[in-house]
XYZ file of C-alpha atoms in Angstrom:
744
model
C -25.043 -70.883 54.808
C -21.769 -71.003 56.765
C -21.176 -73.785 59.250
C -21.164 -73.076 62.976
C -17.672 -72.530 64.349
C -16.406 -74.864 67.076
C -14.409 -73.456 70.026
C -12.868 -76.284 72.060
C -10.929 -75.551 75.220
C -7.844 -77.448 74.125
C -6.295 -78.490 70.885
C -7.203 -82.072 69.987
C -3.805 -82.649 68.370
C -0.482 -80.861 67.956
C -0.482 -78.271 65.167
C 2.026 -75.945 63.557
C 1.275 -72.336 62.665
C 2.687 -70.776 59.515
C 4.708 -67.570 59.679
C 1.863 -65.657 58.053
C -0.039 -65.827 61.382
C 2.779 -64.269 63.398
C 1.985 -60.889 65.021
C 4.921 -59.383 63.162
C 2.730 -59.344 60.068
C 0.919 -56.362 61.541
C -2.540 -57.903 61.546
C -2.874 -57.820 65.347
C -6.601 -57.072 65.371
C -7.468 -60.213 63.403
C -5.357 -62.357 65.714
C -6.976 -60.884 68.827
C -10.412 -61.532 67.355
C -9.525 -65.198 66.793
C -7.725 -65.609 70.128
C -10.316 -68.020 71.548
C -10.658 -70.034 68.341
C -8.352 -72.748 67.123
C -7.019 -71.771 63.712
C -6.387 -74.084 60.841
C -2.618 -73.844 60.221
C -3.073 -74.537 56.502
C -5.302 -71.555 55.682
C -5.249 -69.465 58.881
C -9.043 -69.617 59.358
C -10.937 -70.960 62.402
C -11.987 -74.597 62.186
C -15.636 -75.297 61.420
C -17.759 -77.602 63.561
C -17.660 -80.168 60.736
C -13.897 -80.480 61.192
C -14.341 -81.760 64.754
C -17.099 -84.137 63.692
C -14.864 -85.647 61.007
C -11.904 -85.702 63.406
C -13.813 -88.114 65.662
C -14.425 -90.386 62.662
C -10.730 -90.207 61.727
C -9.678 -91.166 65.263
C -11.739 -94.365 64.960
C -9.791 -95.522 61.889
C -7.366 -98.442 62.465
C -4.432 -96.379 61.120
C -4.901 -93.620 63.713
C -3.217 -95.490 66.562
C -0.062 -95.656 64.422
C 0.231 -91.876 63.963
C 2.917 -91.310 66.581
C 5.024 -94.221 65.320
C 4.681 -93.030 61.743
C 5.749 -89.459 62.553
C 8.810 -90.778 64.401
C 9.783 -93.002 61.476
C 9.194 -90.148 59.028
C 11.551 -87.825 60.912
C 14.329 -90.389 61.195
C 14.135 -92.285 57.875
C 13.981 -91.578 54.159
C 11.672 -94.517 53.299
C 8.711 -95.866 55.300
C 6.518 -98.801 54.231
C 2.941 -99.085 55.511
C 1.057 -102.365 55.307
C -2.699 -102.245 55.736
C -6.010 -103.294 54.269
C -8.154 -101.137 52.023
C -10.359 -99.564 54.705
C -7.737 -98.953 57.409
C -7.428 -95.254 56.457
C -3.844 -95.177 55.178
C -4.744 -93.494 51.867
C -6.503 -90.551 53.536
C -4.661 -90.076 56.846
C -0.986 -90.646 55.983
C -0.942 -87.837 53.362
C -2.413 -85.429 55.942
C 0.275 -86.345 58.466
C 2.912 -85.801 55.785
C 1.385 -82.377 55.054
C 1.760 -81.537 58.770
C 5.418 -82.609 58.586
C 6.056 -80.376 55.537
C 4.295 -77.495 57.285
C 6.484 -77.937 60.379
C 9.613 -77.373 58.273
C 7.939 -74.511 56.367
C 7.787 -76.433 53.062
C 11.521 -75.920 52.535
C 11.712 -79.157 50.499
C 8.268 -78.891 48.869
C 4.771 -80.254 49.433
C 3.168 -83.712 49.394
C 2.049 -85.820 46.437
C 0.153 -89.101 46.758
C -0.260 -91.372 43.725
C -3.267 -93.543 42.916
C -3.729 -96.104 40.150
C -7.389 -95.239 39.507
C -8.372 -91.671 38.660
C -11.779 -91.962 40.374
C -10.010 -92.889 43.617
C -7.636 -89.911 43.302
C -10.561 -87.501 42.924
C -12.605 -89.013 45.759
C -9.628 -89.034 48.138
C -8.826 -85.393 47.363
C -12.426 -84.375 48.038
C -12.543 -86.375 51.259
C -9.187 -85.126 52.573
C -9.992 -81.489 51.745
C -13.164 -81.921 53.796
C -11.270 -83.511 56.702
C -8.588 -80.799 56.654
C -11.288 -78.110 56.478
C -9.753 -76.466 53.401
C -10.864 -75.792 49.829
C -10.460 -78.378 47.107
C -8.253 -77.004 44.362
C -6.305 -74.772 46.743
C -4.592 -76.353 49.747
C -5.625 -79.843 48.573
C -6.055 -80.786 44.907
C -5.847 -83.576 42.362
C -4.266 -84.177 38.958
C -5.632 -86.887 36.686
C -5.261 -87.355 32.911
C -6.615 -84.257 31.145
C -7.806 -82.629 34.394
C -5.769 -80.494 36.795
C -7.467 -79.240 39.962
C -4.413 -77.680 41.646
C -2.642 -74.337 41.954
C 1.008 -73.459 42.553
C 0.113 -73.092 46.244
C -1.383 -76.579 46.639
C 0.140 -78.298 49.678
C -1.207 -81.813 49.174
C -2.093 -83.211 45.781
C -3.449 -86.587 44.781
C -2.595 -87.740 41.290
C -2.632 -90.849 39.163
C 0.712 -92.614 38.964
C 1.009 -91.971 35.223
C 0.660 -88.205 35.791
C 3.539 -88.158 38.303
C 5.547 -90.200 35.824
C 4.871 -87.614 33.098
C 5.863 -84.826 35.491
C 9.328 -86.400 35.669
C 9.865 -85.530 31.981
C 10.064 -81.839 32.857
C 11.073 -82.216 36.533
C 13.168 -85.422 36.718
C 14.063 -85.125 40.408
C 10.559 -83.967 41.465
C 11.921 -80.941 43.275
C 8.417 -79.617 44.018
C 7.822 -82.335 46.605
C 9.253 -83.018 50.034
C 7.227 -86.212 50.521
C 6.131 -88.669 47.826
C 3.529 -91.317 48.708
C 3.071 -94.273 46.384
C -0.330 -95.813 47.090
C -1.996 -98.926 45.661
C 1.388 -100.566 45.048
C -0.296 -103.982 44.997
C -2.094 -102.983 41.777
C 1.299 -103.309 40.016
C 0.546 -100.837 37.228
C 3.351 -100.021 34.774
C 3.598 -96.418 35.980
C 3.841 -97.443 39.645
C 6.564 -100.003 38.920
C 8.503 -97.419 36.884
C 8.211 -94.876 39.728
C 9.406 -97.456 42.271
C 12.537 -97.979 40.203
C 13.272 -94.365 39.256
C 12.718 -93.045 42.774
C 15.640 -95.153 43.988
C 17.974 -92.837 42.026
C 15.999 -89.717 42.955
C 16.310 -90.551 46.672
C 20.086 -90.836 46.309
C 20.232 -87.448 44.582
C 17.889 -85.816 47.139
C 18.675 -87.025 50.694
C 15.997 -84.666 52.079
C 13.197 -86.359 50.083
C 10.875 -88.767 51.924
C 9.185 -91.764 50.266
C 6.143 -93.480 51.778
C 4.929 -96.758 50.270
C 1.377 -97.953 50.997
C 0.594 -101.553 50.142
C -1.590 -104.498 51.019
C 0.050 -107.120 53.292
C 0.524 -109.580 50.390
C 3.332 -107.525 48.791
C 5.289 -106.559 51.909
C 7.950 -109.282 51.763
C 8.722 -108.448 48.117
C 8.887 -104.707 48.885
C 11.179 -105.264 51.868
C 13.673 -107.224 49.777
C 13.414 -104.634 46.973
C 14.139 -101.581 49.168
C 16.228 -103.274 51.856
C 15.954 -102.802 55.603
C 13.428 -99.948 55.936
C 10.870 -99.268 58.704
C 7.557 -101.113 58.358
C 4.260 -100.150 59.985
C 1.660 -102.916 59.990
C -1.944 -101.839 60.529
C -4.080 -104.611 61.982
C -7.729 -104.489 60.981
C -10.231 -107.284 61.516
C -13.179 -107.589 59.152
C -16.456 -108.874 60.659
C -17.380 -110.667 57.437
C -19.105 -114.010 57.050
C -17.606 -115.913 54.098
C -19.723 -118.584 52.372
C -17.978 -120.849 49.836
C -20.267 -122.429 47.240
C -18.206 -125.117 45.521
C -19.492 -126.140 42.102
C -21.387 -122.865 41.597
C -18.883 -121.639 38.973
C -20.235 -124.063 36.363
C -23.680 -122.477 36.598
C -22.634 -119.036 37.802
C -25.542 -117.048 36.342
C -28.134 -119.344 37.918
C -26.278 -119.178 41.252
C -26.009 -115.387 41.089
C -29.689 -115.014 40.275
C -30.710 -117.363 43.090
C -28.515 -115.561 45.648
C -29.762 -112.090 44.663
C -33.394 -113.107 45.016
C -32.759 -114.979 48.292
C -31.088 -111.863 49.733
C -33.907 -109.647 48.515
C -36.664 -111.939 49.826
C -34.958 -112.183 53.237
C -35.774 -108.527 53.872
C -32.240 -107.762 55.159
C -31.173 -104.230 54.254
C -28.111 -103.395 52.212
C -26.843 -103.198 48.658
C -25.423 -106.127 46.705
C -22.225 -106.097 44.613
C -21.691 -108.882 42.083
C -18.160 -109.370 40.709
C -18.245 -110.893 37.238
C -15.471 -111.875 34.827
C -16.025 -109.427 31.955
C -18.210 -106.776 30.338
C -20.197 -109.351 28.350
C -21.131 -111.102 31.605
C -22.326 -107.777 33.019
C -24.650 -107.286 30.048
C -25.981 -110.840 30.281
C -26.521 -110.659 34.053
C -28.193 -107.244 33.738
C -30.673 -108.614 31.236
C -31.471 -111.700 33.352
C -31.849 -109.855 36.680
C -34.032 -107.144 35.128
C -36.239 -109.742 33.421
C -36.656 -112.045 36.413
C -36.779 -109.233 38.950
C -39.989 -107.844 37.496
C -41.874 -110.820 38.983
C -40.729 -110.227 42.580
C -43.057 -109.343 45.436
C -43.681 -105.565 45.085
C -43.982 -105.231 48.881
C -40.228 -105.848 49.137
C -39.506 -103.035 46.697
C -37.990 -103.115 43.224
C -34.390 -104.149 42.640
C -32.399 -101.263 41.132
C -29.797 -102.931 38.897
C -26.681 -100.796 38.264
C -24.270 -102.093 35.595
C -20.816 -100.667 36.380
C -18.758 -100.963 33.204
C -14.942 -100.836 33.552
C -14.336 -97.831 31.279
C -17.128 -95.605 32.564
C -16.431 -92.772 35.008
C -19.064 -93.907 37.467
C -18.901 -95.728 40.750
C -21.222 -96.850 43.501
C -20.397 -93.842 45.674
C -21.147 -91.578 42.684
C -24.373 -92.899 41.147
C -26.201 -91.050 38.408
C -28.948 -88.633 39.431
C -31.587 -91.005 38.080
C -30.208 -93.967 40.033
C -29.905 -91.865 43.203
C -33.507 -90.723 42.876
C -34.751 -94.278 42.400
C -32.709 -95.566 45.338
C -34.435 -93.056 47.627
C -37.707 -94.774 46.766
C -36.715 -98.429 46.541
C -34.776 -100.513 48.986
C -31.912 -102.228 47.295
C -29.233 -101.622 44.680
C -27.556 -104.501 42.811
C -24.232 -103.446 41.286
C -22.804 -105.613 38.494
C -19.094 -105.012 37.913
C -15.963 -106.571 36.462
C -13.543 -104.089 38.075
C -10.962 -104.809 40.746
C -13.240 -103.431 43.447
C -11.086 -100.421 44.398
C -13.748 -97.953 43.229
C -16.296 -99.550 45.576
C -14.186 -99.340 48.741
C -15.767 -96.004 49.680
C -19.309 -97.322 49.898
C -20.787 -97.987 53.336
C -24.108 -99.325 52.031
C -22.838 -102.646 50.646
C -23.805 -105.571 52.878
C -23.532 -108.456 50.407
C -20.827 -109.388 47.889
C -21.075 -112.192 45.335
C -17.737 -113.125 43.741
C -17.329 -115.541 40.805
C -13.566 -115.622 41.402
C -12.688 -115.214 37.709
C -11.608 -112.304 35.539
C -10.877 -111.613 31.880
C -7.441 -110.037 31.513
C -5.700 -108.470 28.549
C -2.349 -110.155 27.941
C -0.210 -108.591 25.222
C 1.510 -110.851 22.690
C 4.498 -109.006 21.177
C 4.828 -111.508 18.332
C 1.457 -110.553 16.844
C 1.281 -107.015 18.332
C -2.162 -107.694 19.805
C -3.851 -108.343 23.146
C -5.362 -111.709 23.958
C -8.362 -111.793 26.285
C -7.654 -114.557 28.795
C -10.162 -115.761 31.402
C -8.387 -116.907 34.549
C -8.796 -116.992 38.358
C -8.309 -113.749 40.254
C -5.432 -113.511 42.741
C -5.759 -114.001 46.477
C -4.961 -110.315 47.004
C -7.834 -109.332 44.663
C -10.199 -111.680 46.528
C -9.169 -110.023 49.785
C -9.903 -106.525 48.435
C -13.387 -107.647 47.387
C -13.910 -108.926 50.914
C -12.767 -105.585 52.348
C -15.648 -103.767 50.639
C -17.699 -105.210 53.524
C -15.159 -104.058 56.118
C -17.431 -101.519 57.806
C -20.491 -103.744 57.725
C -21.347 -105.346 61.050
C -23.167 -108.221 59.343
C -21.632 -108.360 55.872
C -21.706 -111.572 53.853
C -19.351 -112.663 51.090
C -20.604 -115.427 48.785
C -17.708 -117.050 46.893
C -18.835 -119.102 43.897
C -15.810 -121.352 44.321
C -14.354 -123.669 46.946
C -11.718 -122.957 49.595
C -9.466 -125.444 47.810
C -9.820 -123.421 44.581
C -8.860 -120.251 46.478
C -5.726 -121.793 47.957
C -4.516 -123.817 44.964
C -5.744 -122.111 41.780
C -5.481 -118.458 42.844
C -1.965 -117.024 42.764
C -1.013 -114.908 45.808
C -0.460 -111.634 43.920
C -1.924 -109.954 40.895
C 0.517 -110.190 37.943
C 2.564 -107.057 37.276
C 1.118 -105.149 34.327
C 4.659 -104.680 33.021
C 4.842 -108.408 32.300
C 1.554 -108.534 30.384
C 1.186 -105.215 28.525
C 2.484 -103.400 25.456
C 5.632 -101.565 26.613
C 6.047 -99.133 23.696
C 4.821 -96.087 25.668
C 6.940 -97.045 28.674
C 10.091 -97.439 26.565
C 9.449 -94.050 24.915
C 9.204 -92.498 28.397
C 12.354 -94.252 29.615
C 14.234 -93.003 26.537
C 13.033 -89.471 27.334
C 14.108 -89.756 30.982
C 17.503 -91.028 29.851
C 18.098 -87.592 28.339
C 17.638 -86.124 31.826
C 20.275 -88.416 33.341
C 18.138 -91.171 34.918
C 19.441 -93.950 32.735
C 18.905 -97.404 34.163
C 15.856 -98.462 36.138
C 15.854 -101.294 38.687
C 12.385 -102.790 38.147
C 10.807 -104.939 40.857
C 9.853 -107.403 38.096
C 11.912 -107.289 34.934
C 9.801 -106.954 31.764
C 9.976 -109.747 29.206
C 12.954 -109.255 26.822
C 10.718 -110.045 23.832
C 8.304 -107.248 24.788
C 11.163 -104.777 25.186
C 12.638 -105.708 21.810
C 9.236 -105.346 20.131
C 8.754 -101.914 21.761
C 12.170 -100.723 20.533
C 11.446 -102.086 17.062
C 8.095 -100.265 16.903
C 9.662 -96.978 18.024
C 12.306 -97.423 15.341
C 9.603 -97.978 12.697
C 7.856 -94.803 13.935
C 11.113 -92.805 13.481
C 11.240 -92.083 17.217
C 14.827 -93.359 17.523
C 18.035 -92.257 15.849
C 20.814 -94.491 14.530
C 22.328 -94.786 18.020
C 19.065 -95.946 19.610
C 18.443 -92.630 21.370
C 15.347 -90.485 20.942
C 15.233 -88.623 17.657
C 13.794 -85.118 17.422
C 10.550 -86.731 16.257
C 10.673 -89.030 19.303
C 11.116 -86.102 21.690
C 8.060 -84.352 20.214
C 6.061 -87.602 20.305
C 6.803 -88.001 24.028
C 5.187 -84.601 24.681
C 1.761 -86.054 23.887
C 0.077 -88.157 26.620
C -0.979 -90.665 23.956
C -0.020 -93.982 22.437
C 3.136 -93.417 20.305
C 1.320 -94.476 17.121
C -1.343 -91.842 17.732
C 1.319 -89.223 18.500
C 3.056 -90.040 15.214
C -0.239 -89.621 13.321
C -0.674 -86.165 14.861
C 2.846 -85.182 13.816
C 2.182 -86.487 10.296
C -1.036 -84.455 10.152
C 1.133 -81.303 10.387
C 2.673 -82.318 7.064
C -0.647 -83.249 5.474
C -2.648 -80.169 6.605
C -5.244 -82.055 8.674
C -4.223 -81.332 12.277
C -7.717 -80.178 13.275
C -9.320 -83.418 12.123
C -6.545 -85.612 13.530
C -6.861 -84.015 16.971
C -10.577 -84.837 16.950
C -9.864 -88.464 16.026
C -7.159 -88.702 18.718
C -9.513 -87.318 21.362
C -12.389 -89.604 20.382
C -10.332 -92.831 20.383
C -8.642 -91.882 23.688
C -11.899 -91.068 25.510
C -14.296 -93.868 26.575
C -16.604 -95.329 23.938
C -18.996 -92.600 22.765
C -21.774 -95.126 22.087
C -24.019 -95.841 25.070
C -24.610 -99.324 26.424
C -28.016 -100.158 24.999
C -30.996 -101.212 27.098
C -32.780 -104.343 25.952
C -34.911 -103.783 22.865
C -33.289 -100.453 21.934
C -30.845 -101.835 19.332
C -32.962 -100.982 16.285
C -33.771 -97.427 17.449
C -30.105 -96.805 18.330
C -28.903 -98.056 14.955
C -31.333 -95.709 13.212
C -29.902 -92.752 15.167
C -26.305 -93.766 14.622
C -26.805 -94.111 10.863
C -27.164 -90.321 10.646
C -23.497 -89.990 11.724
C -22.023 -92.702 9.487
C -19.343 -91.592 7.055
C -18.689 -93.687 3.921
C -14.914 -93.344 4.310
C -14.703 -95.191 7.634
C -15.115 -95.172 11.410
C -12.438 -92.524 12.032
C -14.449 -90.127 9.871
C -17.674 -91.171 11.624
C -16.099 -90.181 14.944
C -15.411 -86.717 13.513
C -19.076 -86.453 12.474
C -20.248 -87.407 15.978
C -17.904 -84.923 17.656
C -18.916 -82.107 15.295
C -22.630 -82.826 15.923
C -21.982 -82.825 19.682
C -20.098 -79.526 19.445
C -22.828 -77.906 17.352
C -25.424 -79.022 19.900
C -23.335 -77.724 22.818
C -22.857 -74.331 21.150
C -26.539 -73.909 20.296
C -27.932 -75.224 23.612
C -28.859 -72.986 26.504
C -28.009 -75.521 29.222
C -26.129 -78.740 29.907
C -29.467 -80.490 30.273
C -30.225 -79.897 26.587
C -26.887 -81.441 25.593
C -27.495 -84.445 27.853
C -30.962 -84.894 26.357
C -29.535 -84.758 22.832
C -26.977 -87.421 23.733
C -29.647 -89.566 25.394
C -31.945 -89.273 22.376
C -29.109 -90.339 20.060
C -27.896 -93.158 22.358
C -24.543 -91.443 22.880
C -22.461 -91.299 26.063
C -22.478 -87.633 27.110
C -19.721 -88.141 29.693
C -17.454 -89.711 27.049
C -18.033 -86.833 24.621
C -17.262 -84.270 27.314
C -14.066 -86.150 28.082
C -13.152 -86.103 24.378
C -13.730 -82.338 24.363
C -11.314 -81.881 27.293
C -8.708 -84.183 25.731
C -8.877 -82.343 22.415
C -8.395 -78.970 24.119
C -5.267 -80.225 25.902
C -3.833 -81.729 22.716
C -4.410 -78.433 20.919
C -2.612 -76.640 23.762
C 0.402 -78.943 23.295
C 0.397 -78.259 19.527
C 0.496 -74.520 20.218
C 3.104 -74.797 22.981
C 5.641 -76.602 20.828
C 4.698 -74.412 17.853
C 3.675 -77.071 15.351
C 1.876 -75.840 12.196
C -1.920 -75.862 12.412
C -3.970 -75.670 9.194
C -7.569 -74.463 8.990
C -10.114 -77.321 9.131
C -11.260 -78.579 5.727
C -13.262 -81.673 6.683
C -15.393 -83.006 3.852
C -13.196 -82.180 0.885
C -11.694 -84.974 -1.205
C -8.157 -83.760 -0.579
C -8.746 -83.569 3.179
C -10.095 -87.127 3.235
C -6.950 -88.388 1.517
C -4.752 -86.376 3.892
C -6.467 -87.859 6.958
C -5.835 -91.338 5.572
C -2.161 -90.450 5.047
C -1.824 -89.158 8.610
C -3.485 -92.283 10.033
C -1.294 -94.584 7.933
C 1.850 -92.768 9.072
C 1.174 -93.979 12.632
C -0.875 -97.144 12.121
C 0.854 -98.880 9.190
C 1.461 -101.803 11.586
C -2.310 -102.290 11.969
C -3.478 -103.257 8.491
C -5.749 -106.150 7.484
C -6.976 -107.549 4.129
C -10.270 -109.238 3.319
C -9.172 -112.630 1.968
C -12.442 -114.062 0.641
C -14.764 -111.147 -0.100
C -17.039 -112.007 2.853
C -15.436 -109.918 5.597
C -12.795 -112.328 6.913
C -9.774 -110.087 7.473
C -6.262 -111.482 7.754
C -3.772 -109.377 9.705
C -0.754 -108.241 7.715
C 1.704 -109.005 10.532
C 0.368 -112.444 11.536
C -2.147 -115.127 10.621
C -5.021 -114.089 12.896
C -8.389 -113.737 11.140
C -10.914 -111.144 12.331
C -14.246 -109.590 11.403
C -15.455 -106.007 11.470
C -17.297 -105.063 14.658
C -21.111 -104.977 14.181
C -21.104 -101.219 14.921
C -18.462 -100.532 12.253
C -19.830 -98.257 9.532
C -18.955 -100.833 6.873
C -20.824 -103.585 8.738
C -23.884 -101.331 9.040
C -23.698 -100.334 5.352
C -22.959 -103.970 4.379
C -19.834 -102.946 2.529
C -16.642 -105.023 2.627
C -13.516 -102.963 1.784
C -10.513 -105.057 0.773
C -7.880 -103.250 2.863
C -8.552 -101.560 6.223
C -6.535 -99.710 8.837
C -7.833 -100.496 12.331
C -7.382 -98.963 15.764
C -8.135 -101.930 18.054
C -7.939 -105.692 17.837
C -7.898 -108.367 20.553
C -7.676 -112.132 20.212
C -10.923 -113.318 21.814
C -14.075 -115.320 21.072
C -15.216 -112.811 18.433
C -11.890 -111.448 17.115
C -13.437 -108.109 16.190
C -11.618 -105.257 14.457
C -12.761 -101.968 16.013
C -12.595 -98.457 14.530
C -11.609 -99.294 10.958
C -11.206 -97.180 7.810
C -10.475 -98.223 4.247
C -6.988 -97.681 2.809
C -5.422 -98.506 -0.534
C -2.351 -100.750 -0.918
C -0.748 -97.989 -3.035
C -1.033 -95.512 -0.183
C 0.332 -98.078 2.271
C 3.403 -98.704 0.120
C 4.030 -94.961 -0.179
C 3.923 -94.312 3.566
C 5.065 -97.477 5.386
C 8.831 -97.679 6.035
C 10.600 -99.912 3.512
C 12.393 -101.921 6.201
C 9.063 -102.591 7.954
C 7.648 -104.020 4.739
C 10.803 -106.102 4.236
C 10.406 -107.612 7.729
C 6.798 -108.722 7.175
C 6.315 -112.508 7.195
C 5.649 -114.152 3.801
C 1.970 -114.094 2.833
C -0.377 -113.582 -0.070
C -1.009 -110.026 1.179
C 2.722 -109.246 1.092
C 2.933 -110.600 -2.468
C 0.097 -108.289 -3.538
C 1.847 -105.329 -1.927
C 5.095 -106.263 -3.642
C 3.304 -106.174 -7.006
C 1.899 -102.752 -6.118
C 5.383 -101.481 -5.263
C 6.773 -102.848 -8.540
C 4.174 -100.840 -10.455
C 4.774 -97.618 -8.533
C 6.568 -94.953 -10.541
C 10.146 -93.981 -9.623
C 8.803 -90.597 -8.498
C 6.503 -92.251 -5.951
C 9.377 -94.384 -4.693
C 11.491 -91.267 -4.214
C 8.687 -89.561 -2.311
C 8.449 -92.534 0.028
C 12.101 -92.164 0.991
C 11.607 -88.480 1.799
C 9.543 -88.719 4.987
C 10.794 -85.526 6.617
C 8.051 -83.015 7.371
C 8.854 -80.055 5.122
C 6.300 -77.803 6.785
C 7.878 -78.146 10.248
C 10.930 -75.843 10.229
C 14.136 -77.156 11.743
C 14.042 -74.468 14.401
C 10.686 -75.824 15.591
C 12.108 -79.279 16.241
C 15.101 -77.771 18.031
C 12.760 -75.895 20.369
C 11.195 -79.220 21.402
C 14.313 -80.541 23.124
C 14.210 -81.105 26.882
C 14.670 -77.899 28.811
């Protein structure tokens, strides 16, 4: 049913009308019919009554009073910085004002793009802004996130993740499609955002007509001002009516304190949801089990607590609960959300009245010397603590319980969150920068320079993967690898699969390891039943092959089912994450599209044959020869080939389930933590490793018993095998194909 049309006497704000509504178009009758209605300048249709309702809400936002100042700055300057808290409205209103500016100059320089760090936020903002502008999502307003594009060529305002805008620069280095670029969530300090901040300095010089808007929290403003120089700054003041309670000493017994606070809040009878910020995923699982167990004994008159574990990698958020959770929350009174995220995905909720913050987080810090992440538990930053407080910004009686002292907050918490560029693996970033260098954007002035050791390790890895030529520039292989939105090692494995006739299988593996974990988080007591179901998918050759089995079973179910509900039920019955498998399906389709676009050879699937199994191993080894481990004592203690870290197979690994201990394994993931688990592992032979790993990589390995064993293997290899190892060029990819893959 269509909404009732509103017909105000005067325009609530200044608007511009596109040329398509001019009477010279010959559609005089339609214009006369709409004479008494205010038309939306973006689609030419009368505004609905909902538009005016939302307009009143927009005018109450703290950012709204700065609209005139912002428009003046935008007209007169190339760069504008906006400082404001999370709920001031800058992420939703500023892009709309920029769209009005582009409309006023008839889009002669392009449309508007607004970056976000988190893909859920990009989608939610696009939906919200389309609603506020009274236009259709996917047309005038859209979004672009990894492996999902909800835009057309006519989209005026698009939200996208920062990594997607970065990838767009590979084909459109000067971003000529946009007249205004908005970088949001700068304080998150993601690698892609920092790269964009640096590259856009050169783009702005090349395009004087381009406008850049930078949205940030107040904590980063002084650093941004010194980085970009003397540029206009708009500060949005926004007071939060939040009561903060510091509980010093509660960190030592955090779970007991959390449990006590949750039950005290629930027994008080005060309405509102509770968000609990924990340090890591393991703490979420532990807290979920405790709250569910103890909560069953609460007074039923107060209603049941609905506990919602919000895992970092899942595509769910409090403002988008599952249907089951939503149904239950209509019956019961209170939701308790357990999360270890930054809190950005919860900003949109207006039902949260209580926040419990442990003040700690578990971060991944990359160590280039051992080519592995270390999981480090440390205090959150003051800026992160402030964002968690802002979740309560719209609550008139919100309460924040900090399980730490004020002294801890001022002395132990650093002011800003560390830049991801200083703590992450930079191999993908360096590959991108090498690709951009071809387009003429050579040097990048980073706000925080990456560690020289990390840069050297990234260059070394790209050299091992044959992505660089003798001059240190991208090779033809490197150019093709950069086309895939994947880790360079995974891209190399896909390219190798063209040589070994297993592209179909390798694309499935790539999609499954890129998507979230396909195994569901298990409810208490379901471990045995889940293991029984999962055993039906296990493949004796390793976890990579098991992932192919799971994907094929999911596909067969989807093809034979009459509805999505049947597929969801099948996933639920087999303890599999349906959302993750759907994501893998989308990723695989896009990877296949890239294969076809750059005209790489694609063999018919042959999964299950002995030759195909060997070929898959070869393709995996071609990309992951740097991630090999050997069982040193026959009991499952694996020593990394590149360093002296010892690890065990993850309990869900097919070998752990089958109680088999292969001597040599290739693994996909490893982090230095309490458990030191190897995840997604498949058996390989030392002979195969020596045939496929670059000779100079093997020569650079540190001395070890494993290296001595491999040396003996190489000594016994026939001269023919040694010759084959030197010839690593893909014979089935014609030279003309690689030439077609150069930058247009």
